[in-house]
């Protein structure tokens, strides 16, 4: 891997900062000076400001989060999403939070930079959910969600796309939001007088939940999926 890519993956700085650090001699490879294009591998010792930079690879997992499991590192009462990941991994974190009873796509990674970008409201990355809702969801709700609803915060919610799949005493909908406010989807439906009965995340950016996974199953993202995720973050900013 190129030295500048390794330093960027390890979040030492932006590409241009890294270039400056290398030029200023703050980065060494095996005790000597280096250039941004230099190829480095796990056998090389890379330091920044005298501290060794590890070659920890960036890893990405997709978990089909089951219900009754918390999006936290550990919990005294419930299973944690981290219980579904390989043992002893302290460097991985879930990307954002899903409620205890929300199921579906949860990313888990040690790529803090990507996680931050995917969650930043400025990047407008879409999160797509499927919800079963008590009561008849109407076109009026679609329009309200499009123009933003008051869920009791300082500002209205950003425009959300609501797609009614079935409407009746109980409705089935898909909803796409670009923010991640606390209990956002549930509060948006409450704001129009309806209750979310079940909620499942189907996609984040262009990355869809692999429906061949069973709830509680987890797998590594493929290289293509990682590229798709990174594109969601870049294109939509
Ligand atoms: N909106 C919610 O209300 N809950 C979630 O878990 C995610 C989005």
PDB file of C-alpha atoms and ligand atoms in Angstrom:
ATOM      1  CA  UNK A   1       0.000   0.000   0.000  1.00  0.00           C
ATOM      2  CA  UNK A   2       1.190   3.565  -0.687  1.00  0.00           C
ATOM      3  CA  UNK A   3       2.442   5.392   2.386  1.00  0.00           C
ATOM      4  CA  UNK A   4      -0.023   8.283   1.929  1.00  0.00           C
ATOM      5  CA  UNK A   5      -2.942   5.818   1.638  1.00  0.00           C
ATOM      6  CA  UNK A   6      -1.896   3.998   4.817  1.00  0.00           C
ATOM      7  CA  UNK A   7      -1.657   7.280   6.729  1.00  0.00           C
ATOM      8  CA  UNK A   8      -5.025   8.391   5.377  1.00  0.00           C
ATOM      9  CA  UNK A   9      -6.669   5.043   6.278  1.00  0.00           C
ATOM     10  CA  UNK A  10      -5.219   5.359   9.769  1.00  0.00           C
ATOM     11  CA  UNK A  11      -6.737   8.847   9.928  1.00  0.00           C
ATOM     12  CA  UNK A  12      -3.497  10.715  10.467  1.00  0.00           C
ATOM     13  CA  UNK A  13      -4.902  13.637   8.464  1.00  0.00           C
ATOM     14  CA  UNK A  14      -6.359  14.686   5.140  1.00  0.00           C
ATOM     15  CA  UNK A  15      -4.468  13.817   1.944  1.00  0.00           C
ATOM     16  CA  UNK A  16      -2.988  17.324   1.716  1.00  0.00           C
ATOM     17  CA  UNK A  17      -2.048  17.401   5.422  1.00  0.00           C
ATOM     18  CA  UNK A  18      -0.350  14.027   5.035  1.00  0.00           C
ATOM     19  CA  UNK A  19       1.645  15.320   2.069  1.00  0.00           C
ATOM     20  CA  UNK A  20       2.811  18.259   4.199  1.00  0.00           C
ATOM     21  CA  UNK A  21       3.702  15.993   7.156  1.00  0.00           C
ATOM     22  CA  UNK A  22       5.790  13.751   4.909  1.00  0.00           C
ATOM     23  CA  UNK A  23       7.495  16.758   3.301  1.00  0.00           C
ATOM     24  CA  UNK A  24       8.235  18.183   6.749  1.00  0.00           C
ATOM     25  CA  UNK A  25       9.964  14.923   7.733  1.00  0.00           C
ATOM     26  CA  UNK A  26       7.392  14.047  10.417  1.00  0.00           C
ATOM     27  CA  UNK A  27       6.895  10.589   8.900  1.00  0.00           C
ATOM     28  CA  UNK A  28       9.594   7.915   8.796  1.00  0.00           C
ATOM     29  CA  UNK A  29       9.695   4.456   7.263  1.00  0.00           C
ATOM     30  CA  UNK A  30      12.160   2.050   8.882  1.00  0.00           C
ATOM     31  CA  UNK A  31      13.869   5.028  10.480  1.00  0.00           C
ATOM     32  CA  UNK A  32      14.443   6.899   7.231  1.00  0.00           C
ATOM     33  CA  UNK A  33      12.807   9.649   5.195  1.00  0.00           C
ATOM     34  CA  UNK A  34       9.905   8.731   2.939  1.00  0.00           C
ATOM     35  CA  UNK A  35       7.866   9.894  -0.017  1.00  0.00           C
ATOM     36  CA  UNK A  36       4.042   9.744  -0.287  1.00  0.00           C
ATOM     37  CA  UNK A  37       4.219   7.158  -3.115  1.00  0.00           C
ATOM     38  CA  UNK A  38       6.538   4.793  -1.213  1.00  0.00           C
ATOM     39  CA  UNK A  39       5.027   1.297  -0.979  1.00  0.00           C
ATOM     40  CA  UNK A  40       4.850  -0.008   2.584  1.00  0.00           C
ATOM     41  CA  UNK A  41       3.766  -3.362   3.991  1.00  0.00           C
ATOM     42  CA  UNK A  42       3.268  -4.924   7.438  1.00  0.00           C
ATOM     43  CA  UNK A  43       7.018  -5.613   7.630  1.00  0.00           C
ATOM     44  CA  UNK A  44       7.808  -1.874   7.536  1.00  0.00           C
ATOM     45  CA  UNK A  45       7.879   0.332  10.614  1.00  0.00           C
ATOM     46  CA  UNK A  46       6.087   3.590   9.933  1.00  0.00           C
ATOM     47  CA  UNK A  47       6.138   6.431  12.449  1.00  0.00           C
ATOM     48  CA  UNK A  48       4.380   9.797  12.635  1.00  0.00           C
ATOM     49  CA  UNK A  49       5.823  12.373  15.045  1.00  0.00           C
ATOM     50  CA  UNK A  50       7.870   9.530  16.545  1.00  0.00           C
ATOM     51  CA  UNK A  51       4.860   7.253  17.216  1.00  0.00           C
ATOM     52  CA  UNK A  52       4.436   3.969  15.403  1.00  0.00           C
ATOM     53  CA  UNK A  53       1.459   3.717  13.046  1.00  0.00           C
ATOM     54  CA  UNK A  54      -0.088   0.252  12.986  1.00  0.00           C
ATOM     55  CA  UNK A  55      -1.051  -1.518   9.790  1.00  0.00           C
ATOM     56  CA  UNK A  56      -4.434  -2.461  11.198  1.00  0.00           C
ATOM     57  CA  UNK A  57      -6.574  -3.147   8.144  1.00  0.00           C
ATOM     58  CA  UNK A  58      -9.874  -1.381   7.792  1.00  0.00           C
ATOM     59  CA  UNK A  59     -12.700  -3.875   8.156  1.00  0.00           C
ATOM     60  CA  UNK A  60     -16.379  -3.653   7.358  1.00  0.00           C
ATOM     61  CA  UNK A  61     -19.180  -5.931   8.516  1.00  0.00           C
ATOM     62  CA  UNK A  62     -22.885  -6.002   7.797  1.00  0.00           C
ATOM     63  CA  UNK A  63     -25.063  -7.258  10.632  1.00  0.00           C
ATOM     64  CA  UNK A  64     -28.724  -8.119  10.226  1.00  0.00           C
ATOM     65  CA  UNK A  65     -29.573  -6.660  13.615  1.00  0.00           C
ATOM     66  CA  UNK A  66     -32.236  -8.698  15.363  1.00  0.00           C
ATOM     67  CA  UNK A  67     -34.785  -7.134  17.720  1.00  0.00           C
ATOM     68  CA  UNK A  68     -34.163  -7.130  21.464  1.00  0.00           C
ATOM     69  CA  UNK A  69     -30.502  -6.214  21.069  1.00  0.00           C
ATOM     70  CA  UNK A  70     -28.863  -2.874  21.855  1.00  0.00           C
ATOM     71  CA  UNK A  71     -26.573  -0.842  19.606  1.00  0.00           C
ATOM     72  CA  UNK A  72     -23.860  -0.449  22.215  1.00  0.00           C
ATOM     73  CA  UNK A  73     -20.602  -2.133  23.101  1.00  0.00           C
ATOM     74  CA  UNK A  74     -22.063  -3.875  26.138  1.00  0.00           C
ATOM     75  CA  UNK A  75     -25.295  -3.981  28.091  1.00  0.00           C
ATOM     76  CA  UNK A  76     -26.218  -5.511  31.427  1.00  0.00           C
ATOM     77  CA  UNK A  77     -29.722  -6.565  30.407  1.00  0.00           C
ATOM     78  CA  UNK A  78     -29.758  -7.239  26.681  1.00  0.00           C
ATOM     79  CA  UNK A  79     -27.556  -8.718  24.036  1.00  0.00           C
ATOM     80  CA  UNK A  80     -25.349  -6.133  22.328  1.00  0.00           C
ATOM     81  CA  UNK A  81     -24.822  -5.926  18.561  1.00  0.00           C
ATOM     82  CA  UNK A  82     -21.131  -6.557  19.250  1.00  0.00           C
ATOM     83  CA  UNK A  83     -22.008 -10.033  20.577  1.00  0.00           C
ATOM     84  CA  UNK A  84     -22.666 -11.039  16.960  1.00  0.00           C
ATOM     85  CA  UNK A  85     -19.161 -10.074  15.799  1.00  0.00           C
ATOM     86  CA  UNK A  86     -15.966 -12.078  16.041  1.00  0.00           C
ATOM     87  CA  UNK A  87     -14.761 -12.389  19.634  1.00  0.00           C
ATOM     88  CA  UNK A  88     -12.416  -9.926  21.217  1.00  0.00           C
ATOM     89  CA  UNK A  89     -12.687  -7.160  18.619  1.00  0.00           C
ATOM     90  CA  UNK A  90     -12.378  -3.952  20.603  1.00  0.00           C
ATOM     91  CA  UNK A  91     -11.519  -1.739  17.626  1.00  0.00           C
ATOM     92  CA  UNK A  92     -14.848  -2.123  15.832  1.00  0.00           C
ATOM     93  CA  UNK A  93     -17.896   0.079  16.403  1.00  0.00           C
ATOM     94  CA  UNK A  94     -21.428   0.177  15.052  1.00  0.00           C
ATOM     95  CA  UNK A  95     -22.170   3.021  12.610  1.00  0.00           C
ATOM     96  CA  UNK A  96     -25.018   4.919  14.247  1.00  0.00           C
ATOM     97  CA  UNK A  97     -27.723   3.512  16.452  1.00  0.00           C
ATOM     98  CA  UNK A  98     -30.845   1.490  15.889  1.00  0.00           C
ATOM     99  CA  UNK A  99     -33.445   1.215  18.648  1.00  0.00           C
ATOM    100  CA  UNK A 100     -33.660  -1.954  20.742  1.00  0.00           C
ATOM    101  CA  UNK A 101     -36.626  -3.236  18.702  1.00  0.00           C
ATOM    102  CA  UNK A 102     -35.465  -1.978  15.270  1.00  0.00           C
ATOM    103  CA  UNK A 103     -34.089  -4.701  13.017  1.00  0.00           C
ATOM    104  CA  UNK A 104     -32.104  -4.688   9.788  1.00  0.00           C
ATOM    105  CA  UNK A 105     -28.913  -3.304   8.342  1.00  0.00           C
ATOM    106  CA  UNK A 106     -26.226  -2.228  10.768  1.00  0.00           C
ATOM    107  CA  UNK A 107     -22.687  -1.518   9.653  1.00  0.00           C
ATOM    108  CA  UNK A 108     -19.842  -2.299  11.994  1.00  0.00           C
ATOM    109  CA  UNK A 109     -16.353  -1.045  11.186  1.00  0.00           C
ATOM    110  CA  UNK A 110     -13.087   0.379  12.426  1.00  0.00           C
ATOM    111  CA  UNK A 111     -13.153   3.007   9.642  1.00  0.00           C
ATOM    112  CA  UNK A 112     -14.008   5.999  11.792  1.00  0.00           C
ATOM    113  CA  UNK A 113     -13.691   8.407   8.897  1.00  0.00           C
ATOM    114  CA  UNK A 114     -16.301   6.623   6.783  1.00  0.00           C
ATOM    115  CA  UNK A 115     -18.595   6.117   9.784  1.00  0.00           C
ATOM    116  CA  UNK A 116     -18.481   9.828  10.534  1.00  0.00           C
ATOM    117  CA  UNK A 117     -19.224  10.755   6.918  1.00  0.00           C
ATOM    118  CA  UNK A 118     -22.149   8.330   6.658  1.00  0.00           C
ATOM    119  CA  UNK A 119     -23.743   9.824   9.760  1.00  0.00           C
ATOM    120  CA  UNK A 120     -23.033  13.496   9.111  1.00  0.00           C
ATOM    121  CA  UNK A 121     -26.299  15.348   8.331  1.00  0.00           C
ATOM    122  CA  UNK A 122     -24.270  17.494   5.912  1.00  0.00           C
ATOM    123  CA  UNK A 123     -23.614  14.486   3.683  1.00  0.00           C
ATOM    124  CA  UNK A 124     -27.339  13.654   3.250  1.00  0.00           C
ATOM    125  CA  UNK A 125     -26.735   9.906   3.093  1.00  0.00           C
ATOM    126  CA  UNK A 126     -30.154   8.229   2.796  1.00  0.00           C
ATOM    127  CA  UNK A 127     -31.258   5.617   5.286  1.00  0.00           C
ATOM    128  CA  UNK A 128     -34.129   3.523   3.978  1.00  0.00           C
ATOM    129  CA  UNK A 129     -36.541   1.826   6.390  1.00  0.00           C
ATOM    130  CA  UNK A 130     -39.575  -0.392   6.068  1.00  0.00           C
ATOM    131  CA  UNK A 131     -42.237   0.175   8.700  1.00  0.00           C
ATOM    132  CA  UNK A 132     -45.499  -1.422   9.669  1.00  0.00           C
ATOM    133  CA  UNK A 133     -47.697   1.348  10.976  1.00  0.00           C
ATOM    134  CA  UNK A 134     -50.916   1.251  12.989  1.00  0.00           C
ATOM    135  CA  UNK A 135     -53.588   3.113  11.026  1.00  0.00           C
ATOM    136  CA  UNK A 136     -54.031   4.184   7.411  1.00  0.00           C
ATOM    137  CA  UNK A 137     -51.052   6.068   6.032  1.00  0.00           C
ATOM    138  CA  UNK A 138     -52.276   8.641   3.501  1.00  0.00           C
ATOM    139  CA  UNK A 139     -51.051  10.880   0.678  1.00  0.00           C
ATOM    140  CA  UNK A 140     -51.415  13.736   3.148  1.00  0.00           C
ATOM    141  CA  UNK A 141     -48.743  12.056   5.303  1.00  0.00           C
ATOM    142  CA  UNK A 142     -46.542  11.702   2.209  1.00  0.00           C
ATOM    143  CA  UNK A 143     -46.777  15.474   1.611  1.00  0.00           C
ATOM    144  CA  UNK A 144     -46.187  16.295   5.280  1.00  0.00           C
ATOM    145  CA  UNK A 145     -43.078  14.108   5.396  1.00  0.00           C
ATOM    146  CA  UNK A 146     -41.865  15.748   2.201  1.00  0.00           C
ATOM    147  CA  UNK A 147     -42.090  19.220   3.686  1.00  0.00           C
ATOM    148  CA  UNK A 148     -40.745  18.280   7.136  1.00  0.00           C
ATOM    149  CA  UNK A 149     -42.620  17.557  10.357  1.00  0.00           C
ATOM    150  CA  UNK A 150     -42.399  18.933  13.873  1.00  0.00           C
ATOM    151  CA  UNK A 151     -41.194  16.151  16.164  1.00  0.00           C
ATOM    152  CA  UNK A 152     -40.612  18.482  19.107  1.00  0.00           C
ATOM    153  CA  UNK A 153     -37.045  19.506  18.259  1.00  0.00           C
ATOM    154  CA  UNK A 154     -35.798  23.004  17.437  1.00  0.00           C
ATOM    155  CA  UNK A 155     -36.161  22.417  13.707  1.00  0.00           C
ATOM    156  CA  UNK A 156     -38.511  20.483  11.432  1.00  0.00           C
ATOM    157  CA  UNK A 157     -37.240  17.196  10.049  1.00  0.00           C
ATOM    158  CA  UNK A 158     -35.492  17.360   6.665  1.00  0.00           C
ATOM    159  CA  UNK A 159     -37.611  16.230   3.673  1.00  0.00           C
ATOM    160  CA  UNK A 160     -38.290  12.501   3.814  1.00  0.00           C
ATOM    161  CA  UNK A 161     -39.693  10.270   1.078  1.00  0.00           C
ATOM    162  CA  UNK A 162     -42.593   8.116   2.119  1.00  0.00           C
ATOM    163  CA  UNK A 163     -43.748   5.320  -0.154  1.00  0.00           C
ATOM    164  CA  UNK A 164     -47.026   3.597   0.759  1.00  0.00           C
ATOM    165  CA  UNK A 165     -46.914  -0.110  -0.089  1.00  0.00           C
ATOM    166  CA  UNK A 166     -50.186  -1.063   1.628  1.00  0.00           C
ATOM    167  CA  UNK A 167     -52.705   1.171   3.366  1.00  0.00           C
ATOM    168  CA  UNK A 168     -55.360  -0.110   5.737  1.00  0.00           C
ATOM    169  CA  UNK A 169     -56.020  -0.531   9.434  1.00  0.00           C
ATOM    170  CA  UNK A 170     -52.360  -1.415   9.419  1.00  0.00           C
ATOM    171  CA  UNK A 171     -50.117   0.058   6.715  1.00  0.00           C
ATOM    172  CA  UNK A 172     -46.824  -1.013   5.212  1.00  0.00           C
ATOM    173  CA  UNK A 173     -44.501   1.771   4.069  1.00  0.00           C
ATOM    174  CA  UNK A 174     -40.958   2.548   3.089  1.00  0.00           C
ATOM    175  CA  UNK A 175     -39.426   5.748   4.358  1.00  0.00           C
ATOM    176  CA  UNK A 176     -36.141   7.330   3.427  1.00  0.00           C
ATOM    177  CA  UNK A 177     -34.524   9.894   5.741  1.00  0.00           C
ATOM    178  CA  UNK A 178     -31.178  11.687   5.648  1.00  0.00           C
ATOM    179  CA  UNK A 179     -30.876  12.489   9.345  1.00  0.00           C
ATOM    180  CA  UNK A 180     -30.472  10.247  12.362  1.00  0.00           C
ATOM    181  CA  UNK A 181     -32.376  11.954  15.155  1.00  0.00           C
ATOM    182  CA  UNK A 182     -33.333   9.970  18.233  1.00  0.00           C
ATOM    183  CA  UNK A 183     -36.297   7.644  17.429  1.00  0.00           C
ATOM    184  CA  UNK A 184     -36.740   9.738  14.306  1.00  0.00           C
ATOM    185  CA  UNK A 185     -39.044   7.532  12.222  1.00  0.00           C
ATOM    186  CA  UNK A 186     -41.242   6.639  15.193  1.00  0.00           C
ATOM    187  CA  UNK A 187     -41.518  10.302  16.195  1.00  0.00           C
ATOM    188  CA  UNK A 188     -42.342  11.359  12.637  1.00  0.00           C
ATOM    189  CA  UNK A 189     -45.291   8.968  12.550  1.00  0.00           C
ATOM    190  CA  UNK A 190     -46.385  10.055  16.026  1.00  0.00           C
ATOM    191  CA  UNK A 191     -46.386  13.626  14.702  1.00  0.00           C
ATOM    192  CA  UNK A 192     -49.052  12.577  12.175  1.00  0.00           C
ATOM    193  CA  UNK A 193     -50.994  10.606  14.797  1.00  0.00           C
ATOM    194  CA  UNK A 194     -49.754   7.095  13.974  1.00  0.00           C
ATOM    195  CA  UNK A 195     -47.723   4.447  15.701  1.00  0.00           C
ATOM    196  CA  UNK A 196     -44.849   2.442  14.222  1.00  0.00           C
ATOM    197  CA  UNK A 197     -45.362  -1.227  15.045  1.00  0.00           C
ATOM    198  CA  UNK A 198     -42.168  -2.612  13.503  1.00  0.00           C
ATOM    199  CA  UNK A 199     -39.179  -0.937  11.914  1.00  0.00           C
ATOM    200  CA  UNK A 200     -36.471  -2.473   9.757  1.00  0.00           C
ATOM    201  CA  UNK A 201     -33.547  -0.700   8.067  1.00  0.00           C
ATOM    202  CA  UNK A 202     -33.203  -1.845   4.468  1.00  0.00           C
ATOM    203  CA  UNK A 203     -30.316   0.300   3.210  1.00  0.00           C
ATOM    204  CA  UNK A 204     -27.761   2.942   4.035  1.00  0.00           C
ATOM    205  CA  UNK A 205     -26.699   5.044   1.054  1.00  0.00           C
ATOM    206  CA  UNK A 206     -26.533   2.608  -1.851  1.00  0.00           C
ATOM    207  CA  UNK A 207     -25.713  -0.354   0.382  1.00  0.00           C
ATOM    208  CA  UNK A 208     -28.669  -2.716   0.837  1.00  0.00           C
ATOM    209  CA  UNK A 209     -29.218  -5.287   3.550  1.00  0.00           C
ATOM    210  CA  UNK A 210     -28.336  -8.755   2.275  1.00  0.00           C
ATOM    211  CA  UNK A 211     -31.688 -10.475   2.680  1.00  0.00           C
ATOM    212  CA  UNK A 212     -30.008 -13.888   2.549  1.00  0.00           C
ATOM    213  CA  UNK A 213     -28.711 -13.150   6.057  1.00  0.00           C
ATOM    214  CA  UNK A 214     -30.925 -14.249   8.922  1.00  0.00           C
ATOM    215  CA  UNK A 215     -31.482 -11.884  11.874  1.00  0.00           C
ATOM    216  CA  UNK A 216     -28.366 -12.123  14.037  1.00  0.00           C
ATOM    217  CA  UNK A 217     -26.125 -13.094  11.122  1.00  0.00           C
ATOM    218  CA  UNK A 218     -23.177 -11.012  10.135  1.00  0.00           C
ATOM    219  CA  UNK A 219     -20.767 -11.028   7.215  1.00  0.00           C
ATOM    220  CA  UNK A 220     -17.892  -8.985   5.864  1.00  0.00           C
ATOM    221  CA  UNK A 221     -18.728  -6.509   3.116  1.00  0.00           C
ATOM    222  CA  UNK A 222     -17.359  -7.387  -0.290  1.00  0.00           C
ATOM    223  CA  UNK A 223     -14.875  -5.002  -1.909  1.00  0.00           C
ATOM    224  CA  UNK A 224     -17.631  -3.801  -4.249  1.00  0.00           C
ATOM    225  CA  UNK A 225     -19.898  -3.044  -1.296  1.00  0.00           C
ATOM    226  CA  UNK A 226     -17.173  -1.042   0.442  1.00  0.00           C
ATOM    227  CA  UNK A 227     -16.684   0.919  -2.794  1.00  0.00           C
ATOM    228  CA  UNK A 228     -20.452   1.511  -3.028  1.00  0.00           C
ATOM    229  CA  UNK A 229     -20.522   2.819   0.537  1.00  0.00           C
ATOM    230  CA  UNK A 230     -17.593   5.142  -0.040  1.00  0.00           C
ATOM    231  CA  UNK A 231     -19.290   6.427  -3.188  1.00  0.00           C
ATOM    232  CA  UNK A 232     -22.540   7.127  -1.278  1.00  0.00           C
ATOM    233  CA  UNK A 233     -20.556   9.292   1.049  1.00  0.00           C
ATOM    234  CA  UNK A 234     -18.594  11.134  -1.674  1.00  0.00           C
ATOM    235  CA  UNK A 235     -21.364  11.637  -4.233  1.00  0.00           C
ATOM    236  CA  UNK A 236     -23.957  12.888  -1.806  1.00  0.00           C
ATOM    237  CA  UNK A 237     -21.861  15.458   0.003  1.00  0.00           C
TER     238      UNK A 237
HETATM  239  N1  LIG B   1     -35.883   5.773  13.564  1.00  0.00           N
HETATM  240  C1  LIG B   1     -36.376   5.227  14.696  1.00  0.00           C
HETATM  241  O1  LIG B   1     -37.398   5.672  15.211  1.00  0.00           O
HETATM  242  N2  LIG B   1     -35.721   4.205  15.247  1.00  0.00           N
HETATM  243  C2  LIG B   1     -34.596   3.650  14.707  1.00  0.00           C
HETATM  244  O2  LIG B   1     -34.057   2.689  15.244  1.00  0.00           O
HETATM  245  C3  LIG B   1     -34.099   4.226  13.536  1.00  0.00           C
HETATM  246  C4  LIG B   1     -34.757   5.290  12.981  1.00  0.00           C
END
